[in-house]
N, CA, C and O of each residue as an XYZ file, in Angstrom:
336
protein
N      16.296     12.954      0.772
C      15.104     13.074     -0.015
C      15.700     11.655     -0.916
O      16.810     11.128     -0.996
N      14.196     11.323     -1.599
C      14.248     10.412     -2.556
C      14.691     10.815     -4.040
O      14.469     11.938     -4.493
N      15.359      9.769     -4.784
C      15.318     10.655     -5.922
C      14.404     10.616     -6.935
O      14.003      9.574     -7.455
N      14.034     11.816     -7.256
C      12.737     12.443     -8.156
C      12.713     11.525     -9.454
O      11.586     11.113     -9.727
N      13.516     11.209    -10.127
C      13.565     10.607    -11.326
C      12.832      8.813    -10.361
O      12.011      8.032    -10.842
N      13.271      8.747     -9.488
C      12.707      7.186     -9.113
C      10.918      7.136     -8.763
O      10.003      6.367     -9.060
N      11.007      8.049     -8.197
C       9.825      8.630     -7.694
C       8.548      8.801     -8.905
O       7.367      8.666     -8.585
N       8.899      9.054    -10.052
C       7.800      9.367    -10.823
C       7.819      8.135    -11.408
O       7.078      8.117    -12.391
N       8.385      7.067    -11.192
C       8.318      5.577    -11.952
C       7.429      5.147    -10.893
O       7.672      3.942    -10.833
N       6.540      5.402    -10.015
C       5.807      4.658     -9.159
C       4.338      5.530     -9.377
O       4.297      6.734     -9.127
N       3.170      4.792     -9.861
C       1.889      5.263     -9.749
C       1.980      5.997     -8.378
O       2.347      5.629     -7.262
N       1.415      7.407     -8.978
C       0.848      8.313     -7.434
C      -0.429      7.493     -6.631
O      -1.403      7.092     -7.267
N      -0.318      7.330     -5.402
C      -1.190      6.832     -4.333
C      -2.002      8.520     -3.603
O      -1.343      9.472     -3.185
N      -3.327      8.448     -3.642
C      -4.213      9.625     -3.208
C      -4.001      9.087     -1.623
O      -3.834      7.939     -1.212
N      -4.086     10.572     -0.779
C      -4.223      9.666      0.607
C      -4.727      8.744      1.019
O      -4.128      7.849      1.615
N      -6.570      8.783      0.665
C      -7.188      7.829      0.766
C      -7.097      6.920      0.693
O      -7.789      6.213      1.425
N      -5.753      6.045     -0.680
C      -5.525      4.931     -0.938
C      -4.315      4.684     -0.292
O      -3.899      3.526     -0.313
N      -3.594      5.645      0.345
C      -2.461      5.306      1.404
C      -3.099      4.894      2.923
O      -2.615      4.121      3.750
N      -4.108      5.525      2.986
C      -4.589      5.268      4.726
C      -5.279      3.544      3.958
O      -5.231      2.660      4.814
N      -5.828      3.065      2.629
C      -6.162      1.873      2.919
C      -4.943      1.533      3.219
O      -4.591      1.762      4.376
N      -4.024      0.940      2.342
C      -2.763      0.607      2.263
C      -2.475      0.189      3.767
O      -1.996     -0.875      4.159
N      -2.852      1.198      4.456
C      -1.898      1.154      6.153
C      -2.955      0.406      6.560
O      -2.728     -0.218      7.597
N      -4.188      0.239      6.024
C      -5.397     -0.679      7.157
C      -4.773     -1.885      6.726
O      -4.407     -2.658      7.612
N      -4.536     -2.265      5.256
C      -4.253     -4.103      5.176
C      -3.531     -3.924      5.192
O      -3.058     -4.666      4.331
N      -2.592     -3.245      5.668
C      -1.067     -3.882      6.583
C      -1.560     -4.229      8.012
O      -1.205     -5.236      8.625
N      -2.341     -3.368      8.436
C      -2.952     -3.488      9.597
C      -3.490     -4.832      9.799
O      -3.161     -5.583     10.717
N      -4.532     -5.142      8.669
C      -5.555     -6.166      8.830
C      -4.481     -7.564      9.207
O      -4.717     -8.364     10.113
N      -3.502     -7.611      8.455
C      -1.944     -8.974      8.290
C      -3.232    -10.297      8.208
O      -4.382     -9.968      7.915
N      -2.995    -11.312      8.407
C      -3.535    -12.327      7.705
C      -5.093    -12.518      7.735
O      -5.648    -13.498      7.238
N      -5.726    -11.518      8.348
C      -7.230    -11.372      8.530
C      -7.378    -11.093      7.265
O      -8.162    -11.870      6.720
N      -6.685     -9.838      6.189
C      -7.465     -9.373      5.680
C      -8.664     -8.285      5.685
O      -9.232     -8.078      6.758
N      -9.021     -7.666      4.663
C      -9.889     -6.840      4.721
C     -11.178     -7.364      3.696
O     -11.170     -7.949      2.612
N     -12.032     -6.977      4.378
C     -13.453     -7.752      4.154
C     -14.158     -6.411      3.083
O     -14.345     -5.218      3.319
N     -14.454     -7.362      1.697
C     -15.186     -6.197      0.585
C     -16.471     -5.121      1.361
O     -16.766     -5.348      2.535
N     -17.156     -3.995      0.611
C     -18.047     -3.993      1.365
C     -17.920     -2.603      2.319
O     -18.869     -1.910      2.687
N     -16.368     -2.365      2.646
C     -16.004     -1.218      3.595
C     -15.958      0.058      2.234
O     -16.091      0.097      1.010
N     -15.704      0.919      3.293
C     -15.780      2.504      2.410
C     -14.826      2.796      1.945
O     -14.557      3.806      1.295
N     -13.990      1.644      2.324
C     -12.361      1.809      1.556
C     -12.358      1.115      0.548
O     -11.315      1.347     -0.063
N     -13.193      0.109     -0.153
C     -13.593     -0.980     -0.903
C     -12.591      0.221     -2.353
O     -11.376      0.052     -2.461
N     -13.152      1.057     -3.074
C     -12.962      1.417     -4.159
C     -11.385      1.554     -3.938
O     -10.657      1.279     -4.892
N     -10.751      2.016     -2.577
C      -9.260      2.038     -2.574
C      -8.441      0.496     -2.890
O      -7.587      0.136     -3.701
N      -9.092     -0.071     -1.946
C      -8.709     -1.543     -2.035
C      -8.871     -2.153     -3.206
O      -7.976     -2.994     -3.285
N      -9.877     -2.186     -4.637
C      -9.658     -2.654     -5.940
C      -8.578     -1.734     -6.687
O      -7.785     -2.355     -7.395
N      -8.439     -0.388     -6.632
C      -7.651      0.159     -6.905
C      -5.978     -0.621     -6.657
O      -5.319     -1.211     -7.512
N      -5.644     -0.392     -5.311
C      -4.313     -0.855     -4.971
C      -4.358     -2.462     -5.563
O      -3.289     -2.954     -5.922
N      -5.629     -3.279     -5.659
C      -5.026     -4.633     -6.360
C      -4.565     -4.004     -7.949
O      -3.421     -4.148     -8.382
N      -5.185     -3.603     -8.381
C      -4.945     -3.033     -9.792
C      -3.411     -2.480     -9.700
O      -2.744     -2.513    -10.734
N      -3.013     -2.135     -8.884
C      -1.795     -1.554     -9.079
C      -0.633     -2.476     -8.590
O       0.487     -1.975     -8.496
N      -0.849     -3.969     -8.227
C      -0.330     -5.099     -7.941
C      -0.079     -4.831     -6.207
O       0.488     -5.703     -5.549
N      -0.474     -3.773     -5.674
C      -0.586     -3.794     -4.144
C      -0.882     -4.559     -2.626
O      -0.367     -4.670     -1.513
N      -2.271     -5.069     -3.520
C      -2.582     -5.732     -3.061
C      -3.454     -6.768     -3.571
O      -3.126     -6.788     -4.757
N      -4.446     -7.727     -3.412
C      -4.837     -9.363     -4.125
C      -5.752     -9.198     -3.118
O      -5.708     -8.640     -2.021
N      -7.103    -10.170     -4.092
C      -8.310    -10.693     -3.302
C      -8.437    -11.807     -3.875
O      -8.215    -12.220     -5.014
N      -8.932    -12.362     -2.676
C      -8.787    -14.049     -2.903
C     -10.776    -14.006     -3.256
O     -11.656    -13.162     -3.428
N     -10.608    -15.698     -3.195
C     -12.485    -16.301     -3.659
C     -13.544    -15.950     -3.041
O     -14.681    -16.030     -3.505
N     -13.072    -15.302     -1.336
C     -14.228    -14.630     -1.186
C     -13.986    -13.874     -1.312
O     -12.997    -14.555     -1.585
N     -13.667    -12.501     -1.502
C     -13.634    -11.201     -1.787
C     -13.157    -10.383     -0.711
O     -13.432     -9.198     -0.520
N     -12.179    -11.363      0.193
C     -11.096    -10.371      1.215
C     -10.231     -9.982      0.674
O     -10.037    -10.654     -0.339
N      -9.155     -8.766      0.862
C      -8.435     -8.025      0.089
C      -6.831     -8.756      1.214
O      -6.919     -9.103      2.392
N      -5.853     -8.782      0.556
C      -4.686     -8.664      1.296
C      -3.634     -8.178      1.082
O      -3.358     -8.281     -0.113
N      -2.540     -7.458      1.914
C      -1.496     -6.923      0.994
C      -0.513     -7.640      0.654
O       0.091     -8.380      1.430
N      -0.225     -7.471     -0.694
C       1.122     -8.190     -1.312
C       2.455     -7.753     -0.811
O       2.546     -6.943      0.111
N       3.760     -8.410     -1.556
C       4.986     -8.250     -0.908
C       5.540     -6.756     -1.738
O       6.446     -6.008     -1.370
N       4.648     -6.630     -2.978
C       5.207     -5.152     -3.861
C       4.400     -3.790     -2.486
O       4.877     -2.712     -2.133
N       2.808     -4.615     -1.947
C       2.670     -3.638     -0.939
C       3.192     -3.318     -0.042
O       3.472     -2.192      0.371
N       3.374     -4.294      0.347
C       4.499     -4.486      1.786
C       5.609     -3.313      1.886
O       5.743     -2.317      2.597
N       6.296     -3.874      0.892
C       7.438     -2.355      0.515
C       7.277     -1.163      0.098
O       8.118     -0.288      0.305
N       5.907     -0.918     -0.702
C       5.627      0.366     -0.631
C       4.781      1.263      0.839
O       4.772      2.453      1.157
N       4.241      0.220      1.365
C       3.790      0.346      2.772
C       4.849      1.071      3.590
O       4.477      2.045      4.245
N       5.987      0.745      3.622
C       7.568      0.770      4.470
C       8.026      1.631      3.873
O       8.868      2.039      4.673
N       8.136      2.520      2.631
C       8.295      3.578      1.815
C       7.823      4.972      1.966
O       8.412      5.991      2.327
N       6.458      4.720      1.549
C       5.444      6.078      1.703
C       5.212      6.270      2.775
O       5.855      7.039      3.489
N       3.914      5.386      3.237
C       2.976      5.271      4.654
C       4.605      5.564      5.673
O       4.978      6.715      5.899
N       5.270      4.536      6.095
C       5.908      4.698      7.056
C       7.447      5.391      6.710
O       8.245      5.766      7.568
N       7.573      5.435      5.759
C       8.655      6.529      5.663
C       9.992      5.885      6.252
O      10.916      6.523      6.757
N       9.917      4.393      6.081
C      11.084      3.360      6.399
C      12.782      4.302      5.840
O      13.687      4.788      6.518
N      12.533      4.194      4.073
C      13.850      4.710      3.174
C      14.152      5.824      3.622
O      15.301      5.885      4.061
N      13.519      6.790      3.683
C      13.729      8.267      4.309
C      14.730      8.466      5.875
O      15.408      9.415      6.269
N      14.422      7.030      6.521
C      14.950      7.041      8.141
C      15.669      6.631      7.577
O      16.234      7.723      7.650
N      16.578      5.836      6.762
C      17.684      5.336      6.846
C      18.543      5.912      5.942
O      19.710      5.527      6.020
N      18.199      6.975      4.857
C      18.736      7.341      4.041
C      19.738      8.467      4.982
O      20.942      8.701      4.872
N      18.621      9.090      6.015
C      18.885     10.246      6.994
C      20.100      9.859      8.094
O      20.934     10.708      8.409
N      20.118      8.602      8.603
C      20.822      7.633      9.523
C      22.196      7.830      8.964
O      23.082      7.941      9.811
N      22.663      7.915      7.301
C      23.695      7.193      6.841
C      24.770      8.476      6.753
O      25.921      8.291      6.359
Protein backbone atom coordinates (compact mmCIF):
# COMPACT_ATOMS: atom_id res chain seq x y z
CA UNK A 1 0.00 0.00 0.00
CA UNK A 2 1.23 3.49 -0.79
CA UNK A 3 2.39 5.75 2.00
CA UNK A 4 -0.63 7.98 2.86
CA UNK A 5 1.66 10.93 3.55
CA UNK A 6 2.99 10.79 -0.02
CA UNK A 7 -0.46 10.22 -1.50
CA UNK A 8 -1.76 13.56 -0.21
CA UNK A 9 1.08 15.45 -1.92
CA UNK A 10 -0.30 14.39 -5.30
CA UNK A 11 -3.28 16.27 -6.74
CA UNK A 12 -6.30 13.96 -6.91
CA UNK A 13 -7.36 12.81 -10.37
CA UNK A 14 -11.06 12.20 -10.97
CA UNK A 15 -11.98 8.95 -12.72
CA UNK A 16 -12.65 10.79 -15.98
CA UNK A 17 -9.20 12.42 -15.86
CA UNK A 18 -7.50 9.10 -15.12
CA UNK A 19 -9.27 7.66 -18.17
CA UNK A 20 -8.16 10.65 -20.27
CA UNK A 21 -4.59 10.16 -19.03
CA UNK A 22 -4.77 6.52 -20.13
CA UNK A 23 -6.11 7.47 -23.59
CA UNK A 24 -3.35 10.07 -23.86
CA UNK A 25 -0.76 7.41 -23.08
CA UNK A 26 -2.28 5.09 -25.69
CA UNK A 27 -2.24 7.89 -28.30
CA UNK A 28 1.56 8.04 -28.09
CA UNK A 29 3.34 10.29 -30.59
CA UNK A 30 0.08 11.09 -32.39
CA UNK A 31 -1.40 12.78 -29.32
CA UNK A 32 -5.05 13.62 -28.71
CA UNK A 33 -6.85 16.33 -30.69
CA UNK A 34 -8.87 19.14 -29.18
CA UNK A 35 -12.63 19.00 -29.50
CA UNK A 36 -12.99 15.49 -28.08
CA UNK A 37 -15.32 14.74 -25.16
CA UNK A 38 -12.31 14.49 -22.83
CA UNK A 39 -10.99 17.97 -23.74
CA UNK A 40 -11.81 19.42 -20.27
CA UNK A 41 -9.84 16.60 -18.63
CA UNK A 42 -6.93 17.06 -21.04
CA UNK A 43 -6.87 20.75 -20.16
CA UNK A 44 -6.84 19.85 -16.43
CA UNK A 45 -4.02 17.35 -17.02
CA UNK A 46 -2.03 20.03 -18.84
CA UNK A 47 -2.60 22.40 -15.92
CA UNK A 48 -1.16 19.79 -13.55
CA UNK A 49 1.88 19.22 -15.78
CA UNK A 50 0.78 15.70 -16.76
CA UNK A 51 0.15 16.69 -20.38
CA UNK A 52 1.22 19.43 -22.75
CA UNK A 53 -0.52 21.02 -25.70
CA UNK A 54 1.39 21.78 -28.89
CA UNK A 55 0.90 24.74 -31.23
CA UNK A 56 -1.64 22.79 -33.29
CA UNK A 57 -3.76 22.11 -30.21
CA UNK A 58 -2.94 18.41 -29.80
CA UNK A 59 -2.26 17.05 -26.32
CA UNK A 60 0.72 14.86 -25.46
CA UNK A 61 1.69 13.08 -22.27
CA UNK A 62 4.68 14.47 -20.34
CA UNK A 63 7.30 12.49 -18.42
CA UNK A 64 5.45 13.37 -15.22
CA UNK A 65 2.22 12.15 -16.83
CA UNK A 66 3.85 8.88 -17.84
CA UNK A 67 5.04 8.32 -14.26
CA UNK A 68 1.59 9.17 -12.85
CA UNK A 69 -0.05 6.83 -15.38
CA UNK A 70 2.25 4.00 -14.30
CA UNK A 71 1.56 4.48 -10.59
CA UNK A 72 -2.12 5.45 -10.59
CA UNK A 73 -3.62 3.81 -13.68
CA UNK A 74 -1.43 0.75 -14.21
CA UNK A 75 -0.68 0.40 -10.46
CA UNK A 76 2.91 -0.63 -11.27
CA UNK A 77 4.28 0.81 -8.03
CA UNK A 78 1.93 -1.40 -6.00
CA UNK A 79 2.89 -4.50 -8.00
CA UNK A 80 6.57 -3.92 -7.30
CA UNK A 81 5.83 -3.40 -3.61
CA UNK A 82 3.81 -6.64 -3.37
CA UNK A 83 6.56 -8.69 -5.03
CA UNK A 84 9.21 -7.46 -2.58
